[in-house]
mmCIF file of C-alpha atoms (C1' of nucleotides) in Angstrom:
data_model
loop_
_atom_site.group_PDB
_atom_site.id
_atom_site.type_symbol
_atom_site.label_atom_id
_atom_site.label_comp_id
_atom_site.label_asym_id
_atom_site.label_seq_id
_atom_site.Cartn_x
_atom_site.Cartn_y
_atom_site.Cartn_z
ATOM 1 C CA MET A 15 87.215 150.588 128.738
ATOM 2 C CA ALA A 16 87.449 154.286 128.072
ATOM 3 C CA GLY A 17 85.737 155.868 125.109
ATOM 4 C CA GLY A 18 82.108 155.124 124.601
ATOM 5 C CA VAL A 19 79.757 152.921 122.710
ATOM 6 C CA GLU A 20 76.863 154.921 124.039
ATOM 7 C CA GLU A 21 75.454 155.663 120.593
ATOM 8 C CA ASN A 22 75.139 151.980 119.857
ATOM 9 C CA ILE A 23 73.008 150.983 122.768
ATOM 10 C CA MET A 24 69.741 149.328 121.833
ATOM 11 C CA PRO A 25 66.635 151.168 122.910
ATOM 12 C CA GLU A 26 64.708 149.700 125.798
ATOM 13 C CA THR A 27 62.419 147.424 123.898
ATOM 14 C CA LYS A 28 59.738 145.306 125.441
ATOM 15 C CA LEU A 29 62.209 142.469 125.313
ATOM 16 C CA LEU A 30 64.611 144.283 127.565
ATOM 17 C CA ALA A 31 61.780 145.262 129.836
ATOM 18 C CA HIS A 32 60.861 141.624 130.053
ATOM 19 C CA LEU A 33 64.431 140.764 130.963
ATOM 20 C CA LYS A 34 64.595 143.427 133.618
ATOM 21 C CA ALA A 35 61.243 142.395 135.015
ATOM 22 C CA LYS A 36 62.670 138.976 135.769
ATOM 23 C CA GLY A 37 65.362 140.551 137.905
ATOM 24 C CA TYR A 38 68.303 140.160 135.582
ATOM 25 C CA LYS A 39 70.871 142.879 135.135
ATOM 26 C CA LEU A 40 71.003 144.919 131.995
ATOM 27 C CA THR A 41 74.643 144.610 131.030
ATOM 28 C CA GLN A 42 76.177 146.115 127.904
ATOM 29 C CA GLN A 43 76.959 142.627 126.665
ATOM 30 C CA ARG A 44 73.451 141.363 127.188
ATOM 31 C CA GLN A 45 71.881 144.364 125.508
ATOM 32 C CA GLN A 46 74.151 144.132 122.518
ATOM 33 C CA ILE A 47 73.661 140.412 122.075
ATOM 34 C CA MET A 48 69.939 141.012 121.835
ATOM 35 C CA ASP A 49 70.496 143.942 119.519
ATOM 36 C CA VAL A 50 72.599 141.841 117.172
ATOM 37 C CA LEU A 51 69.807 139.300 117.021
ATOM 38 C CA LEU A 52 67.261 142.049 116.457
ATOM 39 C CA GLN A 53 69.253 143.805 113.742
ATOM 40 C CA GLY A 54 70.350 140.575 112.129
ATOM 41 C CA LYS A 55 66.797 139.596 111.275
ATOM 42 C CA THR A 56 68.190 136.137 110.723
ATOM 43 C CA ARG A 57 69.225 133.147 112.769
ATOM 44 C CA LEU A 58 72.776 133.342 114.003
ATOM 45 C CA THR A 59 75.255 131.011 115.643
ATOM 46 C CA ALA A 60 76.955 131.967 118.892
ATOM 47 C CA GLN A 61 80.165 132.428 116.954
ATOM 48 C CA GLU A 62 78.525 134.788 114.475
ATOM 49 C CA ILE A 63 77.081 136.863 117.275
ATOM 50 C CA PHE A 64 80.487 136.960 118.913
ATOM 51 C CA ARG A 65 82.094 138.183 115.690
ATOM 52 C CA GLN A 66 79.533 140.964 115.263
ATOM 53 C CA LEU A 67 80.024 142.125 118.836
ATOM 54 C CA LYS A 68 83.744 142.364 118.237
ATOM 55 C CA GLU A 69 83.077 144.455 115.143
ATOM 56 C CA ARG A 70 81.130 146.789 117.372
ATOM 57 C CA ASN A 71 84.263 147.050 119.511
ATOM 58 C CA LEU A 72 82.478 145.595 122.498
ATOM 59 C CA SER A 73 84.615 143.907 125.092
ATOM 60 C CA VAL A 74 83.094 140.447 125.213
ATOM 61 C CA SER A 75 84.102 136.823 125.556
ATOM 62 C CA LEU A 76 82.646 133.876 123.734
ATOM 63 C CA ASP A 77 81.662 132.355 127.033
ATOM 64 C CA THR A 78 79.530 135.390 127.773
ATOM 65 C CA VAL A 79 77.724 134.958 124.488
ATOM 66 C CA TYR A 80 76.950 131.326 125.215
ATOM 67 C CA ARG A 81 75.955 132.034 128.793
ATOM 68 C CA ASN A 82 73.555 134.760 127.784
ATOM 69 C CA LEU A 83 72.027 132.814 124.949
ATOM 70 C CA ARG A 84 71.387 130.012 127.411
ATOM 71 C CA LEU A 85 69.731 132.389 129.855
ATOM 72 C CA LEU A 86 67.691 134.143 127.212
ATOM 73 C CA THR A 87 66.552 130.797 125.891
ATOM 74 C CA ALA A 88 65.649 129.556 129.356
ATOM 75 C CA ILE A 89 63.398 132.519 130.037
ATOM 76 C CA GLY A 90 61.785 132.393 126.622
ATOM 77 C CA ILE A 91 63.195 135.511 124.975
ATOM 78 C CA VAL A 92 65.316 133.609 122.516
ATOM 79 C CA GLN A 93 64.681 130.353 120.730
ATOM 80 C CA GLN A 94 67.450 127.868 120.056
ATOM 81 C CA ILE A 95 67.340 125.614 117.034
ATOM 82 C CA SER A 96 69.588 122.558 117.166
ATOM 83 C CA LEU A 97 71.255 121.705 113.891
ATOM 84 C CA GLN A 98 73.806 119.019 113.304
ATOM 85 C CA SER A 99 76.347 121.698 112.487
ATOM 86 C CA GLY A 100 75.646 123.493 115.746
ATOM 87 C CA ALA A 101 72.932 125.608 117.290
ATOM 88 C CA VAL A 102 71.431 128.802 115.877
ATOM 89 C CA TYR A 103 69.422 131.400 117.733
ATOM 90 C CA GLU A 104 66.588 133.776 116.963
ATOM 91 C CA LEU A 105 64.556 136.241 118.957
ATOM 92 C CA VAL A 106 61.072 135.111 119.813
ATOM 93 C CA GLN A 107 58.884 137.512 117.921
ATOM 94 C CA GLU A 108 55.144 138.146 117.955
ATOM 95 C CA GLU A 109 53.728 134.804 116.918
ATOM 96 C CA HIS A 110 55.049 131.812 118.744
ATOM 97 C CA HIS A 111 56.106 129.132 116.321
ATOM 98 C CA HIS A 112 58.209 126.018 115.842
ATOM 99 C CA HIS A 113 60.732 124.719 113.350
ATOM 100 C CA LEU A 114 61.010 121.993 110.815
ATOM 101 C CA VAL A 115 64.584 121.110 109.913
ATOM 102 C CA CYS A 116 65.796 119.129 106.904
ATOM 103 C CA VAL A 117 68.138 116.372 108.058
ATOM 104 C CA ASP A 118 70.131 116.659 104.827
ATOM 105 C CA CYS A 119 70.560 120.349 103.976
ATOM 106 C CA GLU A 120 69.501 121.895 107.293
ATOM 107 C CA LYS A 121 66.904 124.074 105.633
ATOM 108 C CA ILE A 122 64.667 125.550 108.314
ATOM 109 C CA VAL A 123 60.962 126.145 107.829
ATOM 110 C CA CYS A 124 58.801 127.869 110.408
ATOM 111 C CA ILE A 125 55.514 126.253 111.279
ATOM 112 C CA SER A 126 52.734 127.560 113.398
ATOM 113 C CA SER A 127 52.424 126.474 116.988
ATOM 114 C CA CYS A 128 50.336 123.432 117.801
ATOM 115 C CA PRO A 129 47.014 124.829 118.984
ATOM 116 C CA ALA A 130 46.713 122.166 121.662
ATOM 117 C CA MET A 131 50.121 122.990 123.033
ATOM 118 C CA GLN A 132 48.969 125.527 125.581
ATOM 119 C CA ALA A 133 46.575 123.090 127.165
ATOM 120 C CA TYR A 134 49.256 120.444 127.031
ATOM 121 C CA LEU A 135 51.732 122.663 128.850
ATOM 122 C CA LYS A 136 49.182 123.468 131.511
ATOM 123 C CA ASP A 137 48.506 119.790 132.052
ATOM 124 C CA ALA A 138 52.198 119.012 132.312
ATOM 125 C CA ASP A 139 52.606 121.799 134.832
ATOM 126 C CA ASP A 140 49.755 120.539 136.965
ATOM 127 C CA ALA A 141 50.821 116.924 136.796
ATOM 128 C CA THR A 142 54.467 117.414 137.707
ATOM 129 C CA GLY A 143 54.664 120.414 140.004
ATOM 130 C CA PHE A 144 57.192 122.077 137.718
ATOM 131 C CA ASP A 145 57.071 125.737 136.863
ATOM 132 C CA ILE A 146 57.230 125.487 133.127
ATOM 133 C CA LEU A 147 59.337 128.295 131.707
ATOM 134 C CA GLY A 148 59.530 127.395 128.065
ATOM 135 C CA HIS A 149 59.556 124.637 125.536
ATOM 136 C CA ASN A 150 61.175 123.666 122.306
ATOM 137 C CA LEU A 151 59.636 121.623 119.561
ATOM 138 C CA GLU A 152 61.695 120.648 116.583
ATOM 139 C CA LEU A 153 60.561 118.450 113.765
ATOM 140 C CA TYR A 154 63.127 116.692 111.639
ATOM 141 C CA GLY A 155 62.587 115.519 108.140
ATOM 142 C CA ARG A 156 63.762 115.599 104.572
ATOM 143 C CA CYS A 157 62.800 118.493 102.366
ATOM 144 C CA ASP A 158 61.467 118.191 98.856
ATOM 145 C CA ASP A 159 64.730 119.208 97.213
ATOM 146 C CA CYS A 160 66.787 116.685 99.125
ATOM 147 C CA ARG A 161 64.334 113.884 98.520
ATOM 148 C CA ASN A 162 64.516 114.462 94.791
ATOM 149 C CA LYS A 163 68.282 114.766 94.829
ATOM 150 C CA LYS A 164 68.650 111.317 96.384
ATOM 151 C CA THR A 165 69.825 108.728 93.888
ATOM 152 C CA ASN A 166 71.903 106.268 95.824
ATOM 153 C CA SER A 167 71.035 106.159 99.474
ATOM 154 C CA HIS A 168 68.236 105.453 101.884
ATOM 155 C CA ALA A 169 65.109 106.861 100.290
ATOM 156 C CA MET B 3 90.419 92.171 116.410
ATOM 157 C CA ALA B 4 90.988 88.478 116.923
ATOM 158 C CA GLY B 5 89.048 86.546 119.514
ATOM 159 C CA GLY B 6 85.358 86.992 119.572
ATOM 160 C CA VAL B 7 82.607 88.981 121.123
ATOM 161 C CA GLU B 8 80.076 86.680 119.543
ATOM 162 C CA GLU B 9 78.398 85.822 122.825
ATOM 163 C CA ASN B 10 77.704 89.467 123.490
ATOM 164 C CA ILE B 11 75.813 90.291 120.374
ATOM 165 C CA MET B 12 72.344 91.639 120.954
ATOM 166 C CA PRO B 13 69.534 89.490 119.617
ATOM 167 C CA GLU B 14 67.752 90.801 116.561
ATOM 168 C CA THR B 15 65.121 92.809 118.270
ATOM 169 C CA LYS B 16 62.398 94.684 116.517
ATOM 170 C CA LEU B 17 64.583 97.733 116.825
ATOM 171 C CA LEU B 18 67.323 96.156 114.788
ATOM 172 C CA ALA B 19 64.776 94.914 112.303
ATOM 173 C CA HIS B 20 63.537 98.446 112.013
ATOM 174 C CA LEU B 21 67.056 99.664 111.366
ATOM 175 C CA LYS B 22 67.699 97.039 108.738
ATOM 176 C CA ALA B 23 64.383 97.748 107.080
ATOM 177 C CA LYS B 24 65.542 101.285 106.422
ATOM 178 C CA GLY B 25 68.528 99.979 104.523
ATOM 179 C CA TYR B 26 71.223 100.645 107.065
ATOM 180 C CA LYS B 27 73.995 98.192 107.712
ATOM 181 C CA LEU B 28 74.070 96.156 110.864
ATOM 182 C CA THR B 29 77.546 96.813 112.131
ATOM 183 C CA GLN B 30 78.963 95.448 115.373
ATOM 184 C CA GLN B 31 79.325 98.999 116.636
ATOM 185 C CA ARG B 32 75.762 99.918 115.839
ATOM 186 C CA GLN B 33 74.355 96.779 117.404
ATOM 187 C CA GLN B 34 76.353 97.206 120.554
ATOM 188 C CA ILE B 35 75.483 100.871 120.955
ATOM 189 C CA MET B 36 71.840 99.924 120.901
ATOM 190 C CA ASP B 37 72.478 97.046 123.265
ATOM 191 C CA VAL B 38 74.188 99.324 125.763
ATOM 192 C CA LEU B 39 71.169 101.599 125.688
ATOM 193 C CA LEU B 40 68.854 98.620 126.068
ATOM 194 C CA GLN B 41 70.781 97.035 128.933
ATOM 195 C CA GLY B 42 71.436 100.346 130.615
ATOM 196 C CA LYS B 43 67.761 101.004 131.187
ATOM 197 C CA THR B 44 68.780 104.565 131.826
ATOM 198 C CA ARG B 45 69.681 107.636 129.848
ATOM 199 C CA LEU B 46 73.324 107.792 128.893
ATOM 200 C CA THR B 47 75.681 110.348 127.452
ATOM 201 C CA ALA B 48 77.725 109.578 124.362
ATOM 202 C CA GLN B 49 80.804 109.399 126.552
ATOM 203 C CA GLU B 50 79.199 106.885 128.901
ATOM 204 C CA ILE B 51 78.176 104.702 125.995
ATOM 205 C CA PHE B 52 81.697 104.930 124.629
ATOM 206 C CA ARG B 53 83.141 103.827 127.983
ATOM 207 C CA GLN B 54 80.840 100.834 128.204
ATOM 208 C CA LEU B 55 81.711 99.749 124.691
ATOM 209 C CA LYS B 56 85.380 99.852 125.579
ATOM 210 C CA GLU B 57 84.669 97.689 128.624
ATOM 211 C CA ARG B 58 83.127 95.190 126.251
ATOM 212 C CA ASN B 59 86.422 95.235 124.353
ATOM 213 C CA LEU B 60 84.744 96.518 121.255
ATOM 214 C CA SER B 61 86.889 98.426 118.824
ATOM 215 C CA VAL B 62 85.091 101.723 118.571
ATOM 216 C CA SER B 63 85.769 105.432 118.311
ATOM 217 C CA LEU B 64 83.916 108.229 120.002
ATOM 218 C CA ASP B 65 83.063 109.675 116.623
ATOM 219 C CA THR B 66 81.292 106.468 115.717
ATOM 220 C CA VAL B 67 79.198 106.696 118.850
ATOM 221 C CA TYR B 68 78.148 110.240 118.051
ATOM 222 C CA ARG B 69 77.511 109.465 114.405
ATOM 223 C CA ASN B 70 75.303 106.513 115.234
ATOM 224 C CA LEU B 71 73.383 108.295 117.928
ATOM 225 C CA ARG B 72 72.677 111.033 115.413
ATOM 226 C CA LEU B 73 71.455 108.526 112.844
ATOM 227 C CA LEU B 74 69.385 106.573 115.330
ATOM 228 C CA THR B 75 67.837 109.794 116.536
ATOM 229 C CA ALA B 76 67.090 110.955 113.008
ATOM 230 C CA ILE B 77 65.192 107.789 112.162
ATOM 231 C CA GLY B 78 63.323 107.751 115.444
ATOM 232 C CA ILE B 79 64.880 104.779 117.218
ATOM 233 C CA VAL B 80 66.621 106.855 119.819
ATOM 234 C CA GLN B 81 65.536 110.029 121.538
ATOM 235 C CA GLN B 82 67.997 112.756 122.419
ATOM 236 C CA ILE B 83 67.443 114.979 125.426
ATOM 237 C CA SER B 84 69.415 118.231 125.477
ATOM 238 C CA LEU B 85 70.725 119.220 128.868
ATOM 239 C CA GLN B 86 72.968 122.126 129.667
ATOM 240 C CA SER B 87 75.662 119.676 130.678
ATOM 241 C CA GLY B 88 75.386 117.847 127.378
ATOM 242 C CA ALA B 89 73.009 115.506 125.624
ATOM 243 C CA VAL B 90 71.707 112.180 126.915
ATOM 244 C CA TYR B 91 70.095 109.413 124.913
ATOM 245 C CA GLU B 92 67.458 106.791 125.461
ATOM 246 C CA LEU B 93 65.823 104.154 123.310
ATOM 247 C CA VAL B 94 62.318 104.957 122.182
ATOM 248 C CA GLN B 95 60.231 102.345 123.901
ATOM 249 C CA GLU B 96 56.598 101.360 123.558
ATOM 250 C CA GLU B 97 54.785 104.546 124.456
ATOM 251 C CA HIS B 98 55.985 107.662 122.742
ATOM 252 C CA HIS B 99 56.583 110.433 125.230
ATOM 253 C CA HIS B 100 58.345 113.711 125.875
ATOM 254 C CA HIS B 101 60.506 115.232 128.565
ATOM 255 C CA LEU B 102 60.331 117.947 131.117
ATOM 256 C CA VAL B 103 63.725 119.160 132.302
ATOM 257 C CA CYS B 104 64.514 121.238 135.387
ATOM 258 C CA VAL B 105 66.683 124.198 134.422
ATOM 259 C CA ASP B 106 68.443 124.066 137.795
ATOM 260 C CA CYS B 107 69.133 120.435 138.694
ATOM 261 C CA GLU B 108 68.472 118.806 135.318
ATOM 262 C CA LYS B 109 65.959 116.400 136.769
ATOM 263 C CA ILE B 110 64.084 114.736 133.914
ATOM 264 C CA VAL B 111 60.429 113.815 134.098
ATOM 265 C CA CYS B 112 58.654 111.907 131.361
ATOM 266 C CA ILE B 113 55.326 113.220 130.207
ATOM 267 C CA SER B 114 52.868 111.660 127.862
ATOM 268 C CA SER B 115 52.754 112.722 124.262
ATOM 269 C CA CYS B 116 50.464 115.546 123.258
ATOM 270 C CA PRO B 117 47.392 113.857 121.795
ATOM 271 C CA ALA B 118 47.077 116.485 119.093
ATOM 272 C CA MET B 119 50.655 115.981 118.024
ATOM 273 C CA GLN B 120 49.952 113.363 115.396
ATOM 274 C CA ALA B 121 47.476 115.585 113.609
ATOM 275 C CA TYR B 122 49.894 118.465 113.971
ATOM 276 C CA LEU B 123 52.712 116.483 112.372
ATOM 277 C CA LYS B 124 50.481 115.453 109.504
ATOM 278 C CA ASP B 125 49.512 119.062 108.906
ATOM 279 C CA ALA B 126 53.131 120.185 108.958
ATOM 280 C CA ASP B 127 53.988 117.459 106.484
ATOM 281 C CA ASP B 128 51.224 118.467 104.116
ATOM 282 C CA ALA B 129 51.928 122.173 104.373
ATOM 283 C CA THR B 130 55.661 122.012 103.770
ATOM 284 C CA GLY B 131 56.322 119.070 101.507
ATOM 285 C CA PHE B 132 58.795 117.639 103.991
ATOM 286 C CA ASP B 133 58.940 113.975 104.854
ATOM 287 C CA ILE B 134 58.761 114.231 108.591
ATOM 288 C CA LEU B 135 60.997 111.627 110.191
ATOM 289 C CA GLY B 136 60.812 112.505 113.830
ATOM 290 C CA HIS B 137 60.376 115.245 116.336
ATOM 291 C CA ASN B 138 61.624 116.336 119.680
ATOM 292 C CA LEU B 139 59.677 118.224 122.280
ATOM 293 C CA GLU B 140 61.380 119.371 125.409
ATOM 294 C CA LEU B 141 59.817 121.462 128.122
ATOM 295 C CA TYR B 142 62.029 123.430 130.456
ATOM 296 C CA GLY B 143 61.116 124.543 133.900
ATOM 297 C CA ARG B 144 62.003 124.565 137.550
ATOM 298 C CA CYS B 145 61.118 121.580 139.671
ATOM 299 C CA ASP B 146 59.490 121.750 143.060
ATOM 300 C CA ASP B 147 62.691 121.028 144.970
ATOM 301 C CA CYS B 148 64.661 123.725 143.214
ATOM 302 C CA ARG B 149 61.936 126.303 143.596
ATOM 303 C CA ASN B 150 61.868 125.724 147.346
ATOM 304 C CA LYS B 151 65.649 125.765 147.594
ATOM 305 C CA LYS B 152 65.804 129.252 146.060
ATOM 306 C CA THR B 153 66.548 131.943 148.637
ATOM 307 C CA ASN B 154 68.557 134.567 146.852
ATOM 308 C CA SER B 155 67.967 134.620 143.144
ATOM 309 C CA HIS B 156 65.333 135.037 140.489
ATOM 310 C CA ALA B 157 62.221 133.376 141.838
ATOM 311 C "C1'" DG C 11 77.029 160.304 145.216
ATOM 312 C "C1'" DT C 12 79.267 156.270 148.245
ATOM 313 C "C1'" DT C 13 78.948 151.735 149.855
ATOM 314 C "C1'" DT C 14 77.502 147.176 149.480
ATOM 315 C "C1'" DT C 15 76.371 142.862 147.317
ATOM 316 C "C1'" DA C 16 75.020 139.502 144.290
ATOM 317 C "C1'" DA C 17 75.266 138.914 139.437
ATOM 318 C "C1'" DA C 18 78.022 139.074 135.378
ATOM 319 C "C1'" DT C 19 82.295 139.100 132.962
ATOM 320 C "C1'" DA C 20 87.025 137.762 131.043
ATOM 321 C "C1'" DA C 21 90.540 134.615 130.561
ATOM 322 C "C1'" DT C 22 91.883 130.358 130.135
ATOM 323 C "C1'" DA C 23 91.487 125.432 130.828
ATOM 324 C "C1'" DA C 24 88.752 121.523 130.067
ATOM 325 C "C1'" DT C 25 85.085 118.877 127.549
ATOM 326 C "C1'" DA C 26 82.046 117.785 124.115
ATOM 327 C "C1'" DT C 27 81.101 117.320 119.387
ATOM 328 C "C1'" DT C 28 82.038 117.336 114.525
ATOM 329 C "C1'" DC C 29 84.970 117.059 110.326
ATOM 330 C "C1'" DT C 30 88.444 114.930 107.052
ATOM 331 C "C1'" DT C 31 90.546 111.239 104.895
ATOM 332 C "C1'" DA C 32 92.391 106.806 104.347
ATOM 333 C "C1'" DT C 33 90.985 102.110 105.461
ATOM 334 C "C1'" DT C 34 87.692 98.490 106.533
ATOM 335 C "C1'" DT C 35 83.375 95.981 106.152
ATOM 336 C "C1'" DA C 36 78.375 94.530 105.375
ATOM 337 C "C1'" DA C 37 75.604 93.313 101.843
ATOM 338 C "C1'" DA C 38 74.712 92.383 97.169
ATOM 339 C "C1'" DT C 39 76.244 90.062 93.064
ATOM 340 C "C1'" DT C 40 78.419 86.787 90.735
ATOM 341 C "C1'" DA D 9 83.314 81.424 98.177
ATOM 342 C "C1'" DA D 10 85.409 85.554 95.489
ATOM 343 C "C1'" DT D 11 84.272 90.330 93.671
ATOM 344 C "C1'" DT D 12 82.284 94.685 93.923
ATOM 345 C "C1'" DT D 13 80.437 98.849 95.974
ATOM 346 C "C1'" DA D 14 78.505 102.024 98.889
ATOM 347 C "C1'" DA D 15 78.328 102.600 103.739
ATOM 348 C "C1'" DA D 16 80.738 102.687 108.001
ATOM 349 C "C1'" DT D 17 84.770 103.049 110.757
ATOM 350 C "C1'" DA D 18 89.199 104.840 113.102
ATOM 351 C "C1'" DA D 19 92.372 108.282 114.015
ATOM 352 C "C1'" DG D 20 93.404 112.511 114.838
ATOM 353 C "C1'" DA D 21 92.637 117.473 113.759
ATOM 354 C "C1'" DA D 22 89.447 121.132 114.200
ATOM 355 C "C1'" DT D 23 85.324 123.406 116.363
ATOM 356 C "C1'" DA D 24 81.922 124.163 119.529
ATOM 357 C "C1'" DT D 25 80.568 124.501 124.175
ATOM 358 C "C1'" DT D 26 81.064 124.573 129.134
ATOM 359 C "C1'" DA D 27 83.518 125.045 133.675
ATOM 360 C "C1'" DT D 28 86.602 127.577 137.014
ATOM 361 C "C1'" DT D 29 88.122 131.455 139.342
ATOM 362 C "C1'" DA D 30 89.597 136.023 140.083
ATOM 363 C "C1'" DT D 31 87.918 140.567 138.793
ATOM 364 C "C1'" DT D 32 84.399 143.911 137.407
ATOM 365 C "C1'" DT D 33 79.829 146.020 137.415
ATOM 366 C "C1'" DA D 34 74.656 146.929 137.742
ATOM 367 C "C1'" DA D 35 71.414 147.774 141.039
ATOM 368 C "C1'" DA D 36 70.001 148.652 145.586
ATOM 369 C "C1'" DA D 37 70.643 150.750 150.061
ATOM 370 C "C1'" DC D 38 72.363 154.201 152.245
#
DNA sequence: GTTTTAAATAATAATATTCTTATTTAAATT
DNA sequence: AATTTAAATAAGAATATTATTATTTAAAAC
């Protein structure tokens, strides 16, 4: 891998610091995956991230993208949203929040975190002996548009 | 499909009534998928359900299993738990609850539902205009056993 | 700056999951 | 009981996701 991508390397954000603090290595691939998510400012699939990394001429495999997204999700840096058409990923930004997904059109709406959640997590931790690393709450429903569009099927 | 599986058909439980009430058809495949989950008394993968249906000599495709599990999950009859190794499914029984999953060994522990969740769902409904059909909360962590087993890696 | 070592990667194989389209079927209507 | 119709299914193709293993690399120790 001669030649350099040095100019493209994401600055050491607090996110990277967080990663490093947990004892994980700071690989090119890992940095760039996070940078794609940061730049993108939008939710991306693993495949989309993979494509963008290739465009940056980074040597990367799809497996590496999936593996890192899994890790980043597990340690709470990234949030995964499960759609029927596949999963999408976003960086966890300032305010912790959850997602409401339309079962018809897959529209995603952010909703604020349940205020009682923190206490709930603490209780679960105490009761089970687990170290709780993260959580994922997804609500599923039908959005206004899709409800109105319905003419024939299960209202 | 001559010959009969009539003896095997699941009785019309409240779950089936619920399904029918929503306007969905009561197909052999759908009934038997639910019956496998009911009999199994344990969480099953789509593939395991498929295998058991074949053993019952039911004409069924894997796609049908996935499609029905998706529907049943969407309308709140079945709960899906996302593991790294794939998804598992269980019937929603009396008491609504959530799951805590070990990120190492995939042990699953049931935890009671967050008491504030109902109010939270109502708020989300009001604020967004969605019809909320169901939700999924999964906590991820490291169980006691796995934490103690750790010698080399990220504590 | 080498050496060492566990973690991370690439490549490819293997699974899991979803999509497409023609055919079948449950339920409603007659 | 026959007819009609939207919903559901089967089959197989297409994607998405994960596992395996040999090779590379970041970080630490020297």
